[in-house]
PDB file of C-alpha atoms in Angstrom:
ATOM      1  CA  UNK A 188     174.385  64.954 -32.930  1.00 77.00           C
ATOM      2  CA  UNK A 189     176.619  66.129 -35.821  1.00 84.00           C
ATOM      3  CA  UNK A 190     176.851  62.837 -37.381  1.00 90.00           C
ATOM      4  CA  UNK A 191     172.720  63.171 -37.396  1.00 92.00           C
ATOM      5  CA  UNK A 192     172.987  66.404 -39.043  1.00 94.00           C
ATOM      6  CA  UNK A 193     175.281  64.850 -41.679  1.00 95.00           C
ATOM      7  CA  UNK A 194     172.456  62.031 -42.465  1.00 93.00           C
ATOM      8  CA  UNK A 195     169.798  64.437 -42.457  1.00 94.00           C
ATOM      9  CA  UNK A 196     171.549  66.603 -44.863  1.00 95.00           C
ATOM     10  CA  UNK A 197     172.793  63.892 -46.898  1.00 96.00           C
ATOM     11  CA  UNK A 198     168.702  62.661 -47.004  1.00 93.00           C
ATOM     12  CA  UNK A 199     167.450  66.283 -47.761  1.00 94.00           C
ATOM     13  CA  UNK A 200     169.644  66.225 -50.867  1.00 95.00           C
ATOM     14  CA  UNK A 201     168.794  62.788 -51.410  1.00 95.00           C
ATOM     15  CA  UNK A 202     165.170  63.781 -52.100  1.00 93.00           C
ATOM     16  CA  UNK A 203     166.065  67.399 -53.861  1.00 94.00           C
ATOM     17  CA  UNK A 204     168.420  64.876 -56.415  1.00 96.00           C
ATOM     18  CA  UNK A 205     165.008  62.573 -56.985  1.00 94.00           C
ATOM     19  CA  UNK A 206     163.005  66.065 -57.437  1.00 93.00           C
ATOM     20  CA  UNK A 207     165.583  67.227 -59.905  1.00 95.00           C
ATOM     21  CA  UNK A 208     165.684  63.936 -61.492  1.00 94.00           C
ATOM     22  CA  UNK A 209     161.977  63.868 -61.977  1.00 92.00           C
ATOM     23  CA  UNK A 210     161.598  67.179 -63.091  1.00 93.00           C
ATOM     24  CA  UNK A 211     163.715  67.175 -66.056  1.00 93.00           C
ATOM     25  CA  UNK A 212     162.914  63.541 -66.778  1.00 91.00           C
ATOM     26  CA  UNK A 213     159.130  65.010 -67.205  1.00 89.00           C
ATOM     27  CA  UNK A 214     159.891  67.928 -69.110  1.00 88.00           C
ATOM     28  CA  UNK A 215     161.556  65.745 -71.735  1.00 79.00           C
ATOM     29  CA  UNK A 216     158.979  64.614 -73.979  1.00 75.00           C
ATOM     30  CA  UNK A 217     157.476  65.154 -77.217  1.00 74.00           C
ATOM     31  CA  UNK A 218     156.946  68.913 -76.634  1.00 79.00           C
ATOM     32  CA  UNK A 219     160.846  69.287 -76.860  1.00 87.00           C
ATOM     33  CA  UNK A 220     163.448  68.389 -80.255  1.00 88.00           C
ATOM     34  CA  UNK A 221     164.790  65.570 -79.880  1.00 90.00           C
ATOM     35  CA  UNK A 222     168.081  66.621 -79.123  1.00 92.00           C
ATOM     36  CA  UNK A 223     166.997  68.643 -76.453  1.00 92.00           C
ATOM     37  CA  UNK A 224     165.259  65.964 -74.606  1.00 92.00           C
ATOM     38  CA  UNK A 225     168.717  64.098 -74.941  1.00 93.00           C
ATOM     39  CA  UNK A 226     170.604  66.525 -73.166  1.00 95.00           C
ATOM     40  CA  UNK A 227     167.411  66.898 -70.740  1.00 95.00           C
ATOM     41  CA  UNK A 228     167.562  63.456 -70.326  1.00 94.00           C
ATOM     42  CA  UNK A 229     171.517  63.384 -69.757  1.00 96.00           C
ATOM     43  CA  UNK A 230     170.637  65.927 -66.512  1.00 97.00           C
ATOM     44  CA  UNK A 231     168.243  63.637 -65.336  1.00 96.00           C
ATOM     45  CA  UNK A 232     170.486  61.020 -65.503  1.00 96.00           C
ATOM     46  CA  UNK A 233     173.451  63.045 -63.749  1.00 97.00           C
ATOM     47  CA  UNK A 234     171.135  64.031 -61.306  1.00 97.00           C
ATOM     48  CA  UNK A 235     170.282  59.508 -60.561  1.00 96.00           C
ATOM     49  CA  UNK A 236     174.381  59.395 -60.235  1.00 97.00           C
ATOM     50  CA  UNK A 237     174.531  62.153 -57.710  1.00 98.00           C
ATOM     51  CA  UNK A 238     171.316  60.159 -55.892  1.00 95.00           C
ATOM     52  CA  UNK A 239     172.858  56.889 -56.137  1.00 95.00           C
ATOM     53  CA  UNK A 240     176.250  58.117 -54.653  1.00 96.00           C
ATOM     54  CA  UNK A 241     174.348  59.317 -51.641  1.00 96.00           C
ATOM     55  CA  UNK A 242     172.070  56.751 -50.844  1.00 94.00           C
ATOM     56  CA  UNK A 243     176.268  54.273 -50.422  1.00 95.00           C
ATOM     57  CA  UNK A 244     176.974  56.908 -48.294  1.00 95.00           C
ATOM     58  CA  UNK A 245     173.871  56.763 -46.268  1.00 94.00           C
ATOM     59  CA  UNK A 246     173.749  53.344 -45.864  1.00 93.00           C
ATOM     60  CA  UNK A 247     177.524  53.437 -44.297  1.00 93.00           C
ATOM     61  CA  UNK A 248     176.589  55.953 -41.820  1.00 92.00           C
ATOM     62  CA  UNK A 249     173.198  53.877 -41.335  1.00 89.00           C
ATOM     63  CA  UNK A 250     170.410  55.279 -42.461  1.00 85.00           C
ATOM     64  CA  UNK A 251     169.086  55.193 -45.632  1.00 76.00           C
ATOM     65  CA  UNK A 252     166.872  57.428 -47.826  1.00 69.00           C
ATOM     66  CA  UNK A 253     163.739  58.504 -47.488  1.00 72.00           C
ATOM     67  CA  UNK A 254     160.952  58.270 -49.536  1.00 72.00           C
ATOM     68  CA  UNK A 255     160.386  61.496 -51.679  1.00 69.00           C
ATOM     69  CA  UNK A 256     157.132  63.006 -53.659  1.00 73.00           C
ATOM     70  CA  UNK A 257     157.089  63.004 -57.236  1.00 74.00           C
ATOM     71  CA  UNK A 258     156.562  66.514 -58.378  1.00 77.00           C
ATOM     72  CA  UNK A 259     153.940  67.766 -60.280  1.00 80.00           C
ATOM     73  CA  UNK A 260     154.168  67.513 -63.844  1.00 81.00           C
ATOM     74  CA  UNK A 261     154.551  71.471 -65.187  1.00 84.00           C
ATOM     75  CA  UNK A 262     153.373  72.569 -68.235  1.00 85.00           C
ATOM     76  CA  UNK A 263     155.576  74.797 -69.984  1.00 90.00           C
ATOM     77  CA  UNK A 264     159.111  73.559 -70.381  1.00 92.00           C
ATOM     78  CA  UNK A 265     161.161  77.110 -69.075  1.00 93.00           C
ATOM     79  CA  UNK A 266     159.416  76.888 -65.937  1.00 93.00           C
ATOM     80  CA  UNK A 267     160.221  73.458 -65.361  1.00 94.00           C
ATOM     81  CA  UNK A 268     164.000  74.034 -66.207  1.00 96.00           C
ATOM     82  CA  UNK A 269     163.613  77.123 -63.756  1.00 96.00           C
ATOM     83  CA  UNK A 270     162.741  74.576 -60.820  1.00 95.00           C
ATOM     84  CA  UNK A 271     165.828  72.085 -61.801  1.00 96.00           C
ATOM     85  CA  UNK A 272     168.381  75.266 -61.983  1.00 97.00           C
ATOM     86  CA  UNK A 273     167.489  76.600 -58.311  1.00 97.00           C
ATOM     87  CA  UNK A 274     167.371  72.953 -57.192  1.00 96.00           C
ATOM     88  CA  UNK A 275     170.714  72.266 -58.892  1.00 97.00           C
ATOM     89  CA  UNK A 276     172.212  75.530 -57.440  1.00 98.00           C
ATOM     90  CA  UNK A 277     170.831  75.255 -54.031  1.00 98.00           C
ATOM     91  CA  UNK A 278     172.090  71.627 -54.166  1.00 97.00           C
ATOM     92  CA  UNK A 279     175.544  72.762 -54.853  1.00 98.00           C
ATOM     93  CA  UNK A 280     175.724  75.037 -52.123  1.00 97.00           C
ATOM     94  CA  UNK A 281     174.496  72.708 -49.555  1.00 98.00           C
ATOM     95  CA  UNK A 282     176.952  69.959 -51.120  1.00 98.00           C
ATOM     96  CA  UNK A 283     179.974  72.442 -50.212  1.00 98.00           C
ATOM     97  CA  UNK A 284     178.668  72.827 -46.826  1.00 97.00           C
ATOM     98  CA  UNK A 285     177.789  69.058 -46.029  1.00 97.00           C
ATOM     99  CA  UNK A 286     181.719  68.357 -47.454  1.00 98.00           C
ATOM    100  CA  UNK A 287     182.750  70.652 -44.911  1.00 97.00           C
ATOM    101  CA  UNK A 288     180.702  69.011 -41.973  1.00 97.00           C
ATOM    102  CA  UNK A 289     181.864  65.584 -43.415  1.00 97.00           C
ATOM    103  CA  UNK A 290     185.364  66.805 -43.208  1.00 97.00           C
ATOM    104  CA  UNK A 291     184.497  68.020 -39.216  1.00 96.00           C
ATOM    105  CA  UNK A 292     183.506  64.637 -38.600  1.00 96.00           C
ATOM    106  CA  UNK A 293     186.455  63.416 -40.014  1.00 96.00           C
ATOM    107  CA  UNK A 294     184.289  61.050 -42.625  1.00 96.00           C
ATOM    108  CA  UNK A 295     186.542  61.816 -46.010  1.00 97.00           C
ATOM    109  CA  UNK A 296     184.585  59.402 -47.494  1.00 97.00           C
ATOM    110  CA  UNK A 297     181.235  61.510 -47.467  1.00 97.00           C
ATOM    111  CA  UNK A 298     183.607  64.768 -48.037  1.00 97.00           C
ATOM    112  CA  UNK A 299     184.575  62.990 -51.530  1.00 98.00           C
ATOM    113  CA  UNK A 300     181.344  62.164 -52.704  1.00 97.00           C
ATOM    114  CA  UNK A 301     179.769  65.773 -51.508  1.00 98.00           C
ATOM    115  CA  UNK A 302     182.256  67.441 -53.430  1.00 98.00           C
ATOM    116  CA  UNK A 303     181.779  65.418 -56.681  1.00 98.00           C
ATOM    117  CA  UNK A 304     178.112  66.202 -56.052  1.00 98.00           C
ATOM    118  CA  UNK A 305     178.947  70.046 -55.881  1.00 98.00           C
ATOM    119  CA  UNK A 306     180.831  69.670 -58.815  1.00 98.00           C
ATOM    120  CA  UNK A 307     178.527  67.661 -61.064  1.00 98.00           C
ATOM    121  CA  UNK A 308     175.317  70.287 -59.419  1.00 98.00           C
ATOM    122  CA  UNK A 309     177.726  73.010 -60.842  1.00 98.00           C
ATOM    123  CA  UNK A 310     178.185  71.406 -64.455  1.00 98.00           C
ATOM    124  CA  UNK A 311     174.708  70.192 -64.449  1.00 98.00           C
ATOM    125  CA  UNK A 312     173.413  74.290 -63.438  1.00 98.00           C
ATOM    126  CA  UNK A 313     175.927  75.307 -66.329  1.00 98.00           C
ATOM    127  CA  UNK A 314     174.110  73.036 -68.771  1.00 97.00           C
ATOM    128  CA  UNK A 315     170.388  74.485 -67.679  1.00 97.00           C
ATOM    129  CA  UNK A 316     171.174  77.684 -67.756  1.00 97.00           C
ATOM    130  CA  UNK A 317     172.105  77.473 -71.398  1.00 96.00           C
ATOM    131  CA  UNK A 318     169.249  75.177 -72.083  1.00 96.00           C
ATOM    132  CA  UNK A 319     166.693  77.350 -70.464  1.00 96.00           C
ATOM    133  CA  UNK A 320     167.981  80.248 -72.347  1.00 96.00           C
ATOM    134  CA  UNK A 321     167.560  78.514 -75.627  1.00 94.00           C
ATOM    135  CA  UNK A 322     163.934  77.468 -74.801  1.00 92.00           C
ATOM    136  CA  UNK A 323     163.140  81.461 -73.871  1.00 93.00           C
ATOM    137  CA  UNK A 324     164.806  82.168 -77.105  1.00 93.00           C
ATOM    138  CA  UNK A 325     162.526  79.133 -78.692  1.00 89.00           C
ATOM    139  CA  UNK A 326     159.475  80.543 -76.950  1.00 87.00           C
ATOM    140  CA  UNK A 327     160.092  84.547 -77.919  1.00 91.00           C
ATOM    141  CA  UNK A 328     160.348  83.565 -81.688  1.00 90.00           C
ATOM    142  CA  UNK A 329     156.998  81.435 -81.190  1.00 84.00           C
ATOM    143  CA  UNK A 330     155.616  84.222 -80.134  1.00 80.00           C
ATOM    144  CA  UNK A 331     156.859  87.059 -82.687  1.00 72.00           C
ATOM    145  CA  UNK A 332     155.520  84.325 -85.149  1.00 70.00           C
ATOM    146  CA  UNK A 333     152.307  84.397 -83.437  1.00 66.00           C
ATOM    147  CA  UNK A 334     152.006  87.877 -83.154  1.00 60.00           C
ATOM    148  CA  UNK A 335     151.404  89.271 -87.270  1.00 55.00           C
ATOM    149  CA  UNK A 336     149.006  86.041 -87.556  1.00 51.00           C
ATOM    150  CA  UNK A 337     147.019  87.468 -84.181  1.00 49.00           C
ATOM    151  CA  UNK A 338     147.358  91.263 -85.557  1.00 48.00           C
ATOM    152  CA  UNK A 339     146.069  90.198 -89.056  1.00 46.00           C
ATOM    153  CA  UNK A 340     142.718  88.619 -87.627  1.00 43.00           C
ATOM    154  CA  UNK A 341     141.467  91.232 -85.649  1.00 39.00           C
TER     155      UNK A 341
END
């Protein structure tokens, strides 16, 4: 029963990772610089490692992952950076406790790789919370721009 719980956790997180992944891989096209799609991109990335890592442990306990929906494509870059920081945070938070049930279970293999996927969520949340500050930032000064054009035409 606990070792279920362990592959359905390890599955949820499976498909958050592929969410996150998608997400960020979306938001970085031509509406960003260039070298903030790299760095966009270089989350998405991190977030196929931590993905990849938990489908080997899956398929040693069994099981293997699910098939997950791609999510829609969002409009406005913050808000999609919004939905990859909660996913990234929740992630790391359920990462902690899945190590901990891995650990119960006596599996220090899955205990190794949840923690490096806590730790690389963490980074990864670090990273986005910069980058969506600088694209509210980006976004403010569009829109004091805007704003003495909009004034002047009225």
């Amino acid at each position: 029963m606990a070792t279920e719980r362990l592959r359905e956790g390890l599955t949820f997180e499976w498909r958050a990772e592929r969410h996150t992944e998608a997400v960020l891989f979306g938001v970085g096209d031509g509406r960003v610089s260039p070298e903030f799609a790299s760095r966009l991109f270089e989350l998405s990335a991190a977030a196929r490692a931590r993905r990849a890592r938990l489908e080997r442990r899956l398929r040693a306990l069994g099981a293997g992952p699910r098939l997950a929906a791609v999510p829609p494509y969002l409009e406005r870059v913050d808000e999609a950076i919004e939905v990859a920081l909660a996913s990234t945070r929740a992630s790391a938070d359920r990462y902690a406790a899945l190590a901990e049930l891995s650990r119960r279970l006596a599996d220090p293999e899955t205990a190794f790789a949840c923690e490096l996927n806590r730790i690389g969520a963490e980074e990864s949340a670090l990273v986005l919370e910069g980058l969506l500050a600088l694209e509210v930032d980006r976004r403010a000064r569009l829109g004091e721009e805007a704003g003495p054009h909009n004034q002047g035409s009225t």
